[in-house]
C-alpha positions as a LaTeX table, in Angstrom:
\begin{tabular}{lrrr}
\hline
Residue & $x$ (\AA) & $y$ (\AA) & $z$ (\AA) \\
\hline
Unk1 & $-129.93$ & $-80.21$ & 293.31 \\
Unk2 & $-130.81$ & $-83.16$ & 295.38 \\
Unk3 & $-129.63$ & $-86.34$ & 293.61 \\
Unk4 & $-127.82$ & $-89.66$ & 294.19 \\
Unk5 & $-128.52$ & $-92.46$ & 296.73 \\
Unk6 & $-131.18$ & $-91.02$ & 299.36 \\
Unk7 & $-131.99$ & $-93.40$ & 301.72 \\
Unk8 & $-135.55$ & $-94.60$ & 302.90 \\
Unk9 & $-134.55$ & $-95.05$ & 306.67 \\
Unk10 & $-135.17$ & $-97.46$ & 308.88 \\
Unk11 & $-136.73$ & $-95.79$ & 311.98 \\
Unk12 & $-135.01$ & $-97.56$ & 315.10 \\
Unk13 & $-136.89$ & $-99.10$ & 317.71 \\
Unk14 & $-136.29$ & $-100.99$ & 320.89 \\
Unk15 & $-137.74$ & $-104.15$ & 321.33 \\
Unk16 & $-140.76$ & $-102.99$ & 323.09 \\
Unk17 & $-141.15$ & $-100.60$ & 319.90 \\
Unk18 & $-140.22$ & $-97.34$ & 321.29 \\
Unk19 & $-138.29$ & $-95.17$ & 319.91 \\
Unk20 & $-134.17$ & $-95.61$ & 320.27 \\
Unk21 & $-133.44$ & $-91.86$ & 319.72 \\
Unk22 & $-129.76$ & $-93.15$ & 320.49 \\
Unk23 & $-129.45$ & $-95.56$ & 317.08 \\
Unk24 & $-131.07$ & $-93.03$ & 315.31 \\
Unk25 & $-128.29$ & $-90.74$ & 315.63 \\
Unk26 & $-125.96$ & $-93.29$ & 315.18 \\
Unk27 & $-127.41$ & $-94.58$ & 311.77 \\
Unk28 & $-127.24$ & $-91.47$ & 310.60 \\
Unk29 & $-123.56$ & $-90.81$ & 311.01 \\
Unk30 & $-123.24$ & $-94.28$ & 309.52 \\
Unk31 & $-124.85$ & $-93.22$ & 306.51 \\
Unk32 & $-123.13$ & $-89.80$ & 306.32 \\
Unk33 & $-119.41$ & $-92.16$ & 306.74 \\
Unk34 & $-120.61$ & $-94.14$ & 303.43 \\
Unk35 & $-121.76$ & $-91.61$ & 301.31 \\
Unk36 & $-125.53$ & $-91.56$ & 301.24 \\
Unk37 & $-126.25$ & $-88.45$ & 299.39 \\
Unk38 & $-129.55$ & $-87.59$ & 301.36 \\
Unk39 & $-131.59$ & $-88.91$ & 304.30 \\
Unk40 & $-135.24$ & $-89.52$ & 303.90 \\
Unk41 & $-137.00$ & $-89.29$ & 307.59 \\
Unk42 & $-140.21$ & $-91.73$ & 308.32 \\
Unk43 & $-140.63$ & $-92.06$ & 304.81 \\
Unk44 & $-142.80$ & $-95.04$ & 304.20 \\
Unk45 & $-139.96$ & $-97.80$ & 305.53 \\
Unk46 & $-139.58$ & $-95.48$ & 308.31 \\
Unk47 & $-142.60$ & $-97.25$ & 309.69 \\
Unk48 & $-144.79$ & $-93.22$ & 308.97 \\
Unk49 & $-147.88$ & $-95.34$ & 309.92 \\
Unk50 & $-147.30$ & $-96.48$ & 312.68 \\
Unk51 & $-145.93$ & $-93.13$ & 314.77 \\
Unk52 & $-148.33$ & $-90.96$ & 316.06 \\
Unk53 & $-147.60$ & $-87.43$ & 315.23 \\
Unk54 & $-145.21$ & $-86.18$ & 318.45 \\
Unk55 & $-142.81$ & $-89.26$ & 317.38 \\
Unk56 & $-143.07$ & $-88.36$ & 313.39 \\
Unk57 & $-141.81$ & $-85.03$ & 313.97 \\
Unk58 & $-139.35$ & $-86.46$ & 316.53 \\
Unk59 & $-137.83$ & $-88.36$ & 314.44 \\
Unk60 & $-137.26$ & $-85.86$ & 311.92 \\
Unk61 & $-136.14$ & $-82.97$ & 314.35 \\
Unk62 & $-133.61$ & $-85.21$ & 315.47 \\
Unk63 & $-132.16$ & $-86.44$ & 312.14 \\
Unk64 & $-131.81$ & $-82.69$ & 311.30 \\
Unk65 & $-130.18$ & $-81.97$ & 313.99 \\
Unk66 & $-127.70$ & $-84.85$ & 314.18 \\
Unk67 & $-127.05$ & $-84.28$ & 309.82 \\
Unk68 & $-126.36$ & $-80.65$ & 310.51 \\
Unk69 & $-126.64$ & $-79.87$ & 307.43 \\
Unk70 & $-123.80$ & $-82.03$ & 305.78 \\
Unk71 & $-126.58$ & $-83.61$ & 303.02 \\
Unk72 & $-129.83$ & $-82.85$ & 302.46 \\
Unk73 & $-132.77$ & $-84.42$ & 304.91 \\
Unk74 & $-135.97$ & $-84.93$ & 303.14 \\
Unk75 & $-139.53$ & $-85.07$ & 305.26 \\
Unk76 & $-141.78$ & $-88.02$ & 304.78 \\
Unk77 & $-144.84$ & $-85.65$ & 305.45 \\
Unk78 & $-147.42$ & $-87.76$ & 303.07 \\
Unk79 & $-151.24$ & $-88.72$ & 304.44 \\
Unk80 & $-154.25$ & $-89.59$ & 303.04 \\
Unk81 & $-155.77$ & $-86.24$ & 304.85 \\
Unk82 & $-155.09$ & $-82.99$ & 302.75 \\
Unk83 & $-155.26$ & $-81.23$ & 306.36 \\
Unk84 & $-152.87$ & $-84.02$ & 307.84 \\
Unk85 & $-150.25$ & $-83.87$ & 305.27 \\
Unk86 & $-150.15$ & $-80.20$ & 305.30 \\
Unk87 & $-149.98$ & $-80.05$ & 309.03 \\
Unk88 & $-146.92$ & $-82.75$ & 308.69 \\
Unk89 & $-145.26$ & $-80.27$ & 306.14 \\
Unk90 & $-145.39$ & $-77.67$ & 308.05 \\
Unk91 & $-143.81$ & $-79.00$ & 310.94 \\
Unk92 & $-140.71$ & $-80.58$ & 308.71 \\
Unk93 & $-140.24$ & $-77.13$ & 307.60 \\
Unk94 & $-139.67$ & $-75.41$ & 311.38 \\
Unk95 & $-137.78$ & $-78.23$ & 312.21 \\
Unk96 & $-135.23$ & $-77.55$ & 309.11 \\
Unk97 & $-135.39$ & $-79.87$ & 306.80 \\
Unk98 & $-135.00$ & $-79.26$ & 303.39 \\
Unk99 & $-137.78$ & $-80.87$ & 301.30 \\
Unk100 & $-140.47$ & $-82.88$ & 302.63 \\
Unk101 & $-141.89$ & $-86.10$ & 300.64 \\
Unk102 & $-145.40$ & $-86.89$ & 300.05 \\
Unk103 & $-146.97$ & $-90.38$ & 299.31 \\
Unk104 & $-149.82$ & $-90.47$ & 297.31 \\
Unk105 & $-153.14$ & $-90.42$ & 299.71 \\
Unk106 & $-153.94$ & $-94.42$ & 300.56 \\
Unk107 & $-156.53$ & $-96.30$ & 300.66 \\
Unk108 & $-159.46$ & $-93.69$ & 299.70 \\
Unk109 & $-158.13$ & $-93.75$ & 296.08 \\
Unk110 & $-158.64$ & $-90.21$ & 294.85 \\
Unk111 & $-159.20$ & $-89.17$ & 291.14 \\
Unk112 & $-156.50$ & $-87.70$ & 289.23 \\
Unk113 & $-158.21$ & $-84.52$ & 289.45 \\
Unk114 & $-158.29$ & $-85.25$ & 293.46 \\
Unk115 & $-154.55$ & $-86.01$ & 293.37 \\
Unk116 & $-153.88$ & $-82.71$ & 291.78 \\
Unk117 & $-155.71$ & $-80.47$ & 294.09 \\
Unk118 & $-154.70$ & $-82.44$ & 296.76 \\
Unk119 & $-150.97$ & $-81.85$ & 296.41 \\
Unk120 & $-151.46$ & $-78.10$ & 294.77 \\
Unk121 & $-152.85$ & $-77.28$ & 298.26 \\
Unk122 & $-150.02$ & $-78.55$ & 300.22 \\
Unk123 & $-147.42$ & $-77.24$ & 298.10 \\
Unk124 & $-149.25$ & $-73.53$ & 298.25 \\
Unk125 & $-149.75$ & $-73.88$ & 302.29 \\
Unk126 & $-146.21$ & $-74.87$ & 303.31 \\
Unk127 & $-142.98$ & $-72.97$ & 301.00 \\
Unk128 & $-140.45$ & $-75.87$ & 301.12 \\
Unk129 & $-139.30$ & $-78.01$ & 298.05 \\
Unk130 & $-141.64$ & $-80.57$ & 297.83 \\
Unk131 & $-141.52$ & $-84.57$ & 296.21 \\
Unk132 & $-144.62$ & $-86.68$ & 294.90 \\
Unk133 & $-144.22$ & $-90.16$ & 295.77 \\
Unk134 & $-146.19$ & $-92.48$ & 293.32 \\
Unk135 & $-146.24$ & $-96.30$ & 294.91 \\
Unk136 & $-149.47$ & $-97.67$ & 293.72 \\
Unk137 & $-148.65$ & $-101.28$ & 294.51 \\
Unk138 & $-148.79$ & $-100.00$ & 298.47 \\
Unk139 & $-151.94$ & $-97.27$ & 298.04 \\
Unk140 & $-154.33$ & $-98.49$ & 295.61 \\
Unk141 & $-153.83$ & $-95.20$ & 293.72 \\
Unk142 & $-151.59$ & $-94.38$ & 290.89 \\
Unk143 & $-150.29$ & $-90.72$ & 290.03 \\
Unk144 & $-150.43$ & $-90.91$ & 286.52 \\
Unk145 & $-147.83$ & $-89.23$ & 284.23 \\
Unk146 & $-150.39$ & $-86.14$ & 282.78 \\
Unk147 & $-150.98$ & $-85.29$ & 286.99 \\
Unk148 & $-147.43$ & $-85.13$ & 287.44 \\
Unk149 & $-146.64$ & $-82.86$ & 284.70 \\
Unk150 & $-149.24$ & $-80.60$ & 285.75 \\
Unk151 & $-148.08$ & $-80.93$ & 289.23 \\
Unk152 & $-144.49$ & $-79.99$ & 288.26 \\
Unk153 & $-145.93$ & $-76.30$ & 287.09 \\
Unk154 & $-146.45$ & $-75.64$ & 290.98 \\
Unk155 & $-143.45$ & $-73.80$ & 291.93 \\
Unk156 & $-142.03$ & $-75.66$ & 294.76 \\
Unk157 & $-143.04$ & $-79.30$ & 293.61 \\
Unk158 & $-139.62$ & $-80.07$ & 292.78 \\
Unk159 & $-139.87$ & $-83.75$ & 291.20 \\
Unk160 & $-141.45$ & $-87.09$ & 291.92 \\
Unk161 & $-140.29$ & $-90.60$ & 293.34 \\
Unk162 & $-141.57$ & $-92.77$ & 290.73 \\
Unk163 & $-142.14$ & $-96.51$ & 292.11 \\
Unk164 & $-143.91$ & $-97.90$ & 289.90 \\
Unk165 & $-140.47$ & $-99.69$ & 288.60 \\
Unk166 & $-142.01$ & $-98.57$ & 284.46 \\
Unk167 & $-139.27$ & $-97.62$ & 282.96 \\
Unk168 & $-141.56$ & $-96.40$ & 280.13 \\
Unk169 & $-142.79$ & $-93.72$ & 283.14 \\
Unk170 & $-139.42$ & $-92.54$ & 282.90 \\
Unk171 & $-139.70$ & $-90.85$ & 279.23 \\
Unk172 & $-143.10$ & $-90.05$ & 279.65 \\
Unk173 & $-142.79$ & $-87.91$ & 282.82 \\
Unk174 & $-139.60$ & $-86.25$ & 281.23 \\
Unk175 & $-141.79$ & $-85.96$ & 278.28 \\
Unk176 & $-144.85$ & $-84.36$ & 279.95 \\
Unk177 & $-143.03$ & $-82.15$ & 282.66 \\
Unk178 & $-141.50$ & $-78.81$ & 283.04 \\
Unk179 & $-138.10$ & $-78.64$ & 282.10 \\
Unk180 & $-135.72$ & $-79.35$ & 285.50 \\
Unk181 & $-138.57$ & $-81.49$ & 286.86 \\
Unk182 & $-136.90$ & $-84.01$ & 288.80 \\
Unk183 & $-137.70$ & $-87.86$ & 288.51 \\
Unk184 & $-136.40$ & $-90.28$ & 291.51 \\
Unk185 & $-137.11$ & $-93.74$ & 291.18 \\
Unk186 & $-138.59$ & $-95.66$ & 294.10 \\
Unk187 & $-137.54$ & $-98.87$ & 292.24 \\
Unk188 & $-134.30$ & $-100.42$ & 293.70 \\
Unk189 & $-134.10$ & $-102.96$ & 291.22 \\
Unk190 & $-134.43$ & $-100.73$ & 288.36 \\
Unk191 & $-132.87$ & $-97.60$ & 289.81 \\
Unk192 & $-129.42$ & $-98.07$ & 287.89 \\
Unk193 & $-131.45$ & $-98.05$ & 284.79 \\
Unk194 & $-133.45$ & $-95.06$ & 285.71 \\
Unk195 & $-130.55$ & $-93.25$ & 286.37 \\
Unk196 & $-129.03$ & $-93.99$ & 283.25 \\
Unk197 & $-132.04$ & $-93.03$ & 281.05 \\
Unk198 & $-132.03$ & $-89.64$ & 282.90 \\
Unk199 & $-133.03$ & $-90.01$ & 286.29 \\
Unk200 & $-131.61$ & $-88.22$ & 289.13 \\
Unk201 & $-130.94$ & $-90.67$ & 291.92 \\
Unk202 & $-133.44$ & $-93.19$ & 293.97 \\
Unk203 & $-134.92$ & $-93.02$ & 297.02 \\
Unk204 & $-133.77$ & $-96.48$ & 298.49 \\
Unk205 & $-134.56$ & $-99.33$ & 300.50 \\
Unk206 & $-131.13$ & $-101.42$ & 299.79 \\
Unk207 & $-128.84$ & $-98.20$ & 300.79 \\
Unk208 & $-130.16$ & $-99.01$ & 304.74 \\
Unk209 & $-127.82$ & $-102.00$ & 304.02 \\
Unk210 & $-125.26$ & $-101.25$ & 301.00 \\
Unk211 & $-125.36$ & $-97.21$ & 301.68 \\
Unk212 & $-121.45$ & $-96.86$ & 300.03 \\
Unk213 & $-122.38$ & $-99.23$ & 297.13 \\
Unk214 & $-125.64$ & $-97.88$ & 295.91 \\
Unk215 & $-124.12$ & $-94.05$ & 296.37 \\
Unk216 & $-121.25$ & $-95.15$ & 293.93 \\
Unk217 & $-123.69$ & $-97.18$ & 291.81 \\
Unk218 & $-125.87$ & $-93.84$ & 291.57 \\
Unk219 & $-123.08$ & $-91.90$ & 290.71 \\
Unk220 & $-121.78$ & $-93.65$ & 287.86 \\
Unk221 & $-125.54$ & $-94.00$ & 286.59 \\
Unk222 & $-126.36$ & $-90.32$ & 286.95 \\
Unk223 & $-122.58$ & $-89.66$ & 284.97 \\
Unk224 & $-123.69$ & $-92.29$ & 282.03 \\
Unk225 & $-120.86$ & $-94.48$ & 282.72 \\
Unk226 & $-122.99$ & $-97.67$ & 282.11 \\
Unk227 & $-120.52$ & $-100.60$ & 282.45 \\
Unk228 & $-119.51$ & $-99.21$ & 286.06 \\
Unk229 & $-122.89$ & $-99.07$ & 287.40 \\
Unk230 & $-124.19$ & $-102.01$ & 285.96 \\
Unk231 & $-120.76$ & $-103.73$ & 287.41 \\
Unk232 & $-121.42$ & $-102.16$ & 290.99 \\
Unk233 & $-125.74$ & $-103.00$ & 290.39 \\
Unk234 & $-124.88$ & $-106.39$ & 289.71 \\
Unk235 & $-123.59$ & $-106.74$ & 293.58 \\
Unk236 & $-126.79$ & $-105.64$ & 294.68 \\
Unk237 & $-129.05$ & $-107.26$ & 292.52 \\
Unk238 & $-129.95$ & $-110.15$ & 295.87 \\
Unk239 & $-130.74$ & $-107.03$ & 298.30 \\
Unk240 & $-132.95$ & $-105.60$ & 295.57 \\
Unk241 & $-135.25$ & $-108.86$ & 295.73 \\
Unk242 & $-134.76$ & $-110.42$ & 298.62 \\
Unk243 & $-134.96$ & $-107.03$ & 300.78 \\
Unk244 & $-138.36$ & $-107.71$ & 299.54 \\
Unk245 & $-139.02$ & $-111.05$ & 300.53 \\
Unk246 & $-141.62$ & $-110.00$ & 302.97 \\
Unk247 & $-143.56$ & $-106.33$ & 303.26 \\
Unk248 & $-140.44$ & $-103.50$ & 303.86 \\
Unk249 & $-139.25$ & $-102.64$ & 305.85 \\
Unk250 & $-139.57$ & $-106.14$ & 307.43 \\
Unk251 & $-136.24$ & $-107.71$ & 305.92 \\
Unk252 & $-134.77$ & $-104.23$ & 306.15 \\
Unk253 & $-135.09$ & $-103.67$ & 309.99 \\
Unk254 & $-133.45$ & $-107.63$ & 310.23 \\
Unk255 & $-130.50$ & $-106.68$ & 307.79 \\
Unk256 & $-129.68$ & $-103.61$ & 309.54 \\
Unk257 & $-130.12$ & $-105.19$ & 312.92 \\
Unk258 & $-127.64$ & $-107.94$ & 311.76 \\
Unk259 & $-125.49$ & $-105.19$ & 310.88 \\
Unk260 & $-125.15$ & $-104.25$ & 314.69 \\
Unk261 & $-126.80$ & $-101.02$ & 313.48 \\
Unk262 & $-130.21$ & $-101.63$ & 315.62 \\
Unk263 & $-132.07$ & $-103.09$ & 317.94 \\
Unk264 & $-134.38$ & $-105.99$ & 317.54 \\
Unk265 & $-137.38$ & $-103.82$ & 317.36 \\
Unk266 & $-140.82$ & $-102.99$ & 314.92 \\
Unk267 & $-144.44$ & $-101.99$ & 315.03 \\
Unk268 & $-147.38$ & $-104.47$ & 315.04 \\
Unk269 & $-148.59$ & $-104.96$ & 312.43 \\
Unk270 & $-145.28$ & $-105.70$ & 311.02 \\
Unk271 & $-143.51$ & $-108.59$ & 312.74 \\
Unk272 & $-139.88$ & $-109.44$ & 312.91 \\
Unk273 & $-138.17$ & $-111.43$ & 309.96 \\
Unk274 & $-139.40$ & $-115.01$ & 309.62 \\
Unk275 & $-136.65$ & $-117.17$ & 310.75 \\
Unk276 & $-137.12$ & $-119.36$ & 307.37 \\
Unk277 & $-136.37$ & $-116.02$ & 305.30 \\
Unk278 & $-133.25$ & $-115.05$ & 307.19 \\
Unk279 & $-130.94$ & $-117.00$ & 304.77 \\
Unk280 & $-131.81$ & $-115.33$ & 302.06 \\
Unk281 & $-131.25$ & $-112.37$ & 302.93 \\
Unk282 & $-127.82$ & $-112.54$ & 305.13 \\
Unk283 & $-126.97$ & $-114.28$ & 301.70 \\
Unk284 & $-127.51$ & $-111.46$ & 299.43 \\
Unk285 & $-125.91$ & $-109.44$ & 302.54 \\
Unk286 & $-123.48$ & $-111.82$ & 301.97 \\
Unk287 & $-122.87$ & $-110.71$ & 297.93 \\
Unk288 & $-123.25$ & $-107.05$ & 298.81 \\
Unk289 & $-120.32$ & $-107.27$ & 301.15 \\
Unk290 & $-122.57$ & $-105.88$ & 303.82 \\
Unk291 & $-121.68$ & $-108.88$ & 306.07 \\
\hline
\end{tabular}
């Protein structure tokens, strides 16, 4: 089972936004030193948009490679193009990872029924465990509890990363779903929660910064011990907002950057940190113990 603190990672970049295949493979032995219980490659804060296909797969191939199998690597192989995202899976799959990760399609905002056959086709074109990823507050569309269950009868649909930050989705997807369905949250802030009401790890911006906190924070969550997670979630609660503070993975890239991590590099149409947010965040750094 694939559970704990996954990371969303950060995908590194020089300054003249290339690629810096050389961080990559050295934020991903970071993560494997702290604890991070499974990589996520170009998910959405990996910047997905913004590679063209060559660097997508790139960037996954080489986070394979340099994991070598130690904890699982999950795909970010979503689009808003049945054909693109099953092209995307495919490729994730020969290059060994070991569950891909599919947004919900943006910006054309399918019906539920579209959703459904949408995701059905990918999942019966490409045999690898595959993860819905509902985050309606980036792609105007909303996977709604009733798709998910019927989505969870498809064989290798595995579970979903929730994002919605509704805890009420929680119960109702657990409800709904085939028994062993798996439910992520996509929620930082209320991922200790999730994982106490049954949840089975998050998918995570904050780990980029406080990997070794949120993995211990997960598993105390995921074991019901409620006082220690909530202690260990109460050091985190500044990266959970302020990590936010502008669009992610914005703050993110800056954290991790600070961290000595990365270089100073991102895709237009992001920008680099505004210098008048950079307090707030090297401040709940700062609390996290992250600096």
């Amino acid at each position: 089972m694939i559970q704990g603190s996954m990371v969303a990672l950060v995908t590194p970049m020089m300054e003249t936004g290339a690629l810096d295949t050389a961080s990559l493979r050295k934020l991903v032995e970071f993560h494997l030193e702290q604890g991070t219980d499974a990589i996520v490659a170009v998910g959405t804060t990996g910047e997905s948009a913004t590679l063209d296909e060559g660097e997508h797969c790139e960037v996954i191939r080489l986070v394979v490679e340099q994991v070598r199998g130690r904890v699982p690597v999950i795909a970010g192989t979503g689009a808003n193009a049945t054909s693109e995202a099953i092209n995307l899976t495919r490729k994730a799959k020969e290059a060994g990872a070991d569950a891909c990760l599919l947004v919900t399609p943006y910006y054309n905002k399918p019906t539920q029924e579209g959703l459904y056959l949408h995701y059905k086709a990918v999942a019966e074109a490409v045999a690898i465990p595959q993860i819905l990823y509902n985050v309606p507050g980036r792609t105007a569309c909303d996977l709604l509890p009733e798709t998910a269950a019927r989505l969870s009868e498809v064989p290798n649909i595995i579970g979903i990363k929730e994002a919605t930050g509704n805890l009420d989705r929680l119960a109702e997807i657990l409800k709904l779903a085939k028994p062993g369905f798996l439910l992520y949250s996509g929620d930082d802030a209320t991922a200790c929660e999730f994982c106490l009401r049954g949840g089975k790890g998050v998918i995570s911006v904050t780990a980029n910064v406080a990997p070794k906190l949120m993995h211990e924070m997960c598993s105390a969550a995921i074991a019901g011990e409620r006082s220690a997670a909530e202690a260990i979630d109460a050091k985190l609660q500044g990266l959970h907002k302020e990590l936010f503070i502008e669009s992610n993975p914005i703050p993110a890239k800056w954290a991790v950057q600070q961290m000595g991590l990365i270089a100073r590099g991102i895709r237009l149409p992001l920008t680099w940190l505004t210098p008048g947010c950079e307090a707030r965040v090297r401040a709940a750094m700062q609390q996290a113990g992250a600096l």
